[in-house]
Amino acid sequence: MSKYKLPLPAIAAALLLIVALAAIPKVKQAPHVVVPTIEPRPQDVSSIDGIVAASYETISGGVGVPRQWSRDRSLYDPNVRFVSISVNPQSKAIVSRSESHQDFVDGSDAFLVKEGFTERELKHVTKRFGNVATVLSSYEGTVASTGKVATRGVNIFQLYFDGKRWWILSMVWDEERPDNPLPPELQ
């Protein structure tokens, strides 16, 4: 028998804490999507225009159509960051969300496949210096199940050339809103 005894109020508080923690609803995690590694298609990674076009193709498809996640992953540097910018509807604060490729796939696959989604480029502007480039690419996203345009905005691709192929190092995007229209050069 232990020579230390816990006071009854401490035991009661600990039990209440355990019961309270058990009552907190569990956050449902998106299912993990297995994305096998494949070799990139040469036409996808041999030019800036090719890699940007491929990034739109890989996430687009009709209702029930699996996305080309392996092909998509082959476009990106292993340390890629996806960063979405949005406005909090309650506070109106500008917020960012940063994800890895796997996080993006896990969080978007179910919706993209269930509802069908096609994102198409409207126009782009490319700035290149040596082996680095930035592409501002306006887009329009349509949900196949409704046939309606659900989103428009600008994707900003940061790319580099390793001497053999292009890689997307990051993709940052913001959506069009009444106070944030597409710039004239991307319409």
Tab-separated table of C-alpha atoms in Angstrom:
chain	number	residue	atom	x	y	z
A	1	MET	CA	0.000	0.000	0.000
A	2	SER	CA	1.298	3.442	-0.939
A	3	LYS	CA	2.106	5.920	1.749
A	4	TYR	CA	0.769	8.734	-0.510
A	5	LYS	CA	-2.958	9.340	-0.672
A	6	LEU	CA	-4.648	11.662	-3.125
A	7	PRO	CA	-7.307	13.906	-1.638
A	8	LEU	CA	-10.844	13.027	-2.726
A	9	PRO	CA	-11.391	16.411	-4.501
A	10	ALA	CA	-8.306	15.776	-6.704
A	11	ILE	CA	-9.597	12.320	-7.656
A	12	ALA	CA	-13.050	13.754	-8.445
A	13	ALA	CA	-11.511	16.545	-10.569
A	14	ALA	CA	-9.413	14.034	-12.519
A	15	LEU	CA	-12.453	11.848	-13.198
A	16	LEU	CA	-14.478	14.876	-14.338
A	17	LEU	CA	-11.647	15.858	-16.697
A	18	ILE	CA	-11.537	12.350	-18.183
A	19	VAL	CA	-15.334	12.368	-18.705
A	20	ALA	CA	-15.205	15.860	-20.249
A	21	LEU	CA	-12.405	14.915	-22.652
A	22	ALA	CA	-14.291	11.794	-23.715
A	23	ALA	CA	-17.333	13.934	-24.539
A	24	ILE	CA	-15.444	16.209	-26.962
A	25	PRO	CA	-16.463	15.259	-30.486
A	26	LYS	CA	-13.655	13.785	-32.545
A	27	VAL	CA	-12.642	15.751	-35.626
A	28	LYS	CA	-13.218	13.572	-38.648
A	29	GLN	CA	-10.009	13.217	-40.591
A	30	ALA	CA	-10.047	13.021	-44.350
A	31	PRO	CA	-9.201	9.545	-45.581
A	32	HIS	CA	-5.597	8.992	-46.613
A	33	VAL	CA	-5.198	8.640	-50.366
A	34	VAL	CA	-2.318	6.433	-51.488
A	35	VAL	CA	-0.354	8.175	-54.238
A	36	PRO	CA	2.235	5.927	-55.885
A	37	THR	CA	5.360	7.618	-57.229
A	38	ILE	CA	5.692	7.532	-61.017
A	39	GLU	CA	8.101	8.976	-63.538
A	40	PRO	CA	6.912	12.320	-64.948
A	41	ARG	CA	5.706	12.579	-68.499
A	42	PRO	CA	8.421	14.405	-70.478
A	43	GLN	CA	5.844	16.714	-72.080
A	44	ASP	CA	4.599	17.699	-68.591
A	45	VAL	CA	7.948	18.830	-67.212
A	46	SER	CA	10.004	19.972	-70.221
A	47	SER	CA	8.517	23.483	-70.335
A	48	ILE	CA	6.853	26.028	-68.078
A	49	ASP	CA	3.668	25.975	-70.151
A	50	GLY	CA	3.625	22.165	-70.116
A	51	ILE	CA	3.910	21.841	-66.336
A	52	VAL	CA	1.242	24.483	-65.683
A	53	ALA	CA	-1.152	22.829	-68.162
A	54	ALA	CA	-0.511	19.427	-66.576
A	55	SER	CA	-1.315	20.776	-63.104
A	56	TYR	CA	-4.789	21.776	-64.309
A	57	GLU	CA	-5.337	18.474	-66.140
A	58	THR	CA	-4.429	16.271	-63.183
A	59	ILE	CA	-7.019	17.666	-60.755
A	60	SER	CA	-9.827	17.925	-63.311
A	61	GLY	CA	-12.402	15.275	-64.090
A	62	GLY	CA	-16.054	14.353	-64.077
A	63	VAL	CA	-18.245	12.863	-61.372
A	64	GLY	CA	-16.772	9.576	-60.140
A	65	VAL	CA	-13.558	10.006	-62.118
A	66	PRO	CA	-10.416	9.360	-60.034
A	67	ARG	CA	-7.867	12.146	-60.132
A	68	GLN	CA	-4.389	11.651	-61.602
A	69	TRP	CA	-2.635	12.114	-58.256
A	70	SER	CA	0.505	10.189	-59.223
A	71	ARG	CA	0.938	12.288	-62.344
A	72	ASP	CA	0.168	15.390	-60.271
A	73	ARG	CA	2.801	14.510	-57.660
A	74	SER	CA	5.406	14.047	-60.430
A	75	LEU	CA	5.110	17.784	-61.193
A	76	TYR	CA	6.078	18.977	-57.734
A	77	ASP	CA	9.276	19.286	-55.733
A	78	PRO	CA	9.084	16.832	-52.795
A	79	ASN	CA	8.923	19.810	-50.404
A	80	VAL	CA	6.167	21.662	-52.293
A	81	ARG	CA	3.772	23.895	-50.368
A	82	PHE	CA	0.191	24.587	-51.384
A	83	VAL	CA	-1.031	27.841	-49.839
A	84	SER	CA	-4.608	29.039	-50.134
A	85	ILE	CA	-5.573	32.563	-49.167
A	86	SER	CA	-9.150	33.281	-48.104
A	87	VAL	CA	-11.292	35.681	-46.117
A	88	ASN	CA	-12.822	34.519	-42.840
A	89	PRO	CA	-16.577	35.102	-43.312
A	90	GLN	CA	-17.132	36.135	-39.678
A	91	SER	CA	-14.101	38.287	-38.880
A	92	LYS	CA	-13.247	39.318	-42.479
A	93	ALA	CA	-9.601	38.606	-41.653
A	94	ILE	CA	-7.320	37.386	-44.430
A	95	VAL	CA	-6.158	33.868	-43.583
A	96	SER	CA	-3.755	31.424	-45.175
A	97	ARG	CA	-3.679	27.658	-45.125
A	98	SER	CA	-0.466	25.845	-46.006
A	99	GLU	CA	-0.374	22.157	-46.934
A	100	SER	CA	1.900	19.507	-48.346
A	101	HIS	CA	0.922	17.699	-51.530
A	102	GLN	CA	-0.359	14.740	-49.482
A	103	ASP	CA	-2.433	17.050	-47.249
A	104	PHE	CA	-3.956	18.648	-50.338
A	105	VAL	CA	-4.765	15.278	-51.905
A	106	ASP	CA	-6.255	13.869	-48.697
A	107	GLY	CA	-8.382	16.974	-48.136
A	108	SER	CA	-9.704	17.420	-51.675
A	109	ASP	CA	-9.957	13.976	-53.295
A	110	ALA	CA	-13.373	12.957	-51.907
A	111	PHE	CA	-15.063	16.173	-53.064
A	112	LEU	CA	-13.354	16.268	-56.460
A	113	VAL	CA	-14.347	12.689	-57.259
A	114	LYS	CA	-17.858	12.806	-55.768
A	115	GLU	CA	-18.922	16.118	-57.294
A	116	GLY	CA	-16.628	16.239	-60.310
A	117	PHE	CA	-14.549	19.342	-60.790
A	118	THR	CA	-12.749	20.898	-63.725
A	119	GLU	CA	-10.331	23.767	-63.344
A	120	ARG	CA	-9.259	25.501	-66.517
A	121	GLU	CA	-6.739	28.213	-67.102
A	122	LEU	CA	-8.091	31.491	-68.445
A	123	LYS	CA	-4.792	33.284	-69.072
A	124	HIS	CA	-1.269	33.457	-67.645
A	125	VAL	CA	1.736	35.732	-67.358
A	126	THR	CA	5.224	34.245	-66.913
A	127	LYS	CA	8.318	35.950	-65.502
A	128	ARG	CA	11.585	34.030	-65.730
A	129	PHE	CA	15.098	34.698	-64.549
A	130	GLY	CA	17.671	31.991	-65.256
A	131	ASN	CA	16.413	28.746	-63.746
A	132	VAL	CA	13.518	30.207	-61.749
A	133	ALA	CA	10.112	31.371	-62.885
A	134	THR	CA	6.851	32.717	-61.521
A	135	VAL	CA	3.583	32.125	-63.347
A	136	LEU	CA	0.409	34.045	-62.499
A	137	SER	CA	-2.408	31.932	-63.919
A	138	SER	CA	-6.062	32.928	-63.729
A	139	TYR	CA	-8.484	30.022	-63.487
A	140	GLU	CA	-12.127	29.055	-63.416
A	141	GLY	CA	-13.379	25.996	-61.572
A	142	THR	CA	-16.654	24.275	-62.477
A	143	VAL	CA	-18.418	21.655	-60.362
A	144	ALA	CA	-19.679	18.930	-62.714
A	145	SER	CA	-22.583	17.814	-60.512
A	146	THR	CA	-24.143	21.295	-60.714
A	147	GLY	CA	-22.623	22.553	-63.952
A	148	LYS	CA	-21.900	25.856	-62.204
A	149	VAL	CA	-18.718	27.862	-61.954
A	150	ALA	CA	-17.798	27.545	-58.295
A	151	THR	CA	-14.596	29.535	-58.191
A	152	ARG	CA	-12.365	31.896	-60.098
A	153	GLY	CA	-9.045	33.263	-59.013
A	154	VAL	CA	-5.312	33.335	-59.591
A	155	ASN	CA	-2.801	30.537	-59.005
A	156	ILE	CA	0.769	31.701	-58.497
A	157	PHE	CA	3.271	29.001	-59.410
A	158	GLN	CA	6.895	29.208	-58.255
A	159	LEU	CA	9.028	26.960	-60.455
A	160	TYR	CA	12.648	26.010	-60.966
A	161	PHE	CA	14.598	24.190	-63.663
A	162	ASP	CA	17.175	21.639	-62.473
A	163	GLY	CA	18.967	21.361	-65.814
A	164	LYS	CA	16.764	18.468	-66.954
A	165	ARG	CA	13.177	19.384	-66.078
A	166	TRP	CA	10.881	21.949	-64.445
A	167	TRP	CA	9.557	21.521	-60.893
A	168	ILE	CA	6.744	23.363	-59.127
A	169	LEU	CA	8.136	24.465	-55.779
A	170	SER	CA	4.977	26.180	-54.504
A	171	MET	CA	1.498	27.094	-55.553
A	172	VAL	CA	-0.335	29.947	-53.852
A	173	TRP	CA	-3.859	30.982	-54.785
A	174	ASP	CA	-6.515	33.509	-53.925
A	175	GLU	CA	-10.102	33.550	-55.137
A	176	GLU	CA	-11.859	36.304	-56.983
A	177	ARG	CA	-14.283	38.329	-54.849
A	178	PRO	CA	-16.133	41.609	-55.454
A	179	ASP	CA	-13.274	43.436	-53.709
A	180	ASN	CA	-10.635	41.234	-55.402
A	181	PRO	CA	-11.385	40.990	-59.153
A	182	LEU	CA	-9.092	39.266	-61.630
A	183	PRO	CA	-6.480	41.754	-62.854
A	184	PRO	CA	-7.004	43.007	-66.435
A	185	GLU	CA	-3.881	41.234	-67.749
A	186	LEU	CA	-5.295	37.886	-66.565
A	187	GLN	CA	-8.827	38.248	-67.927
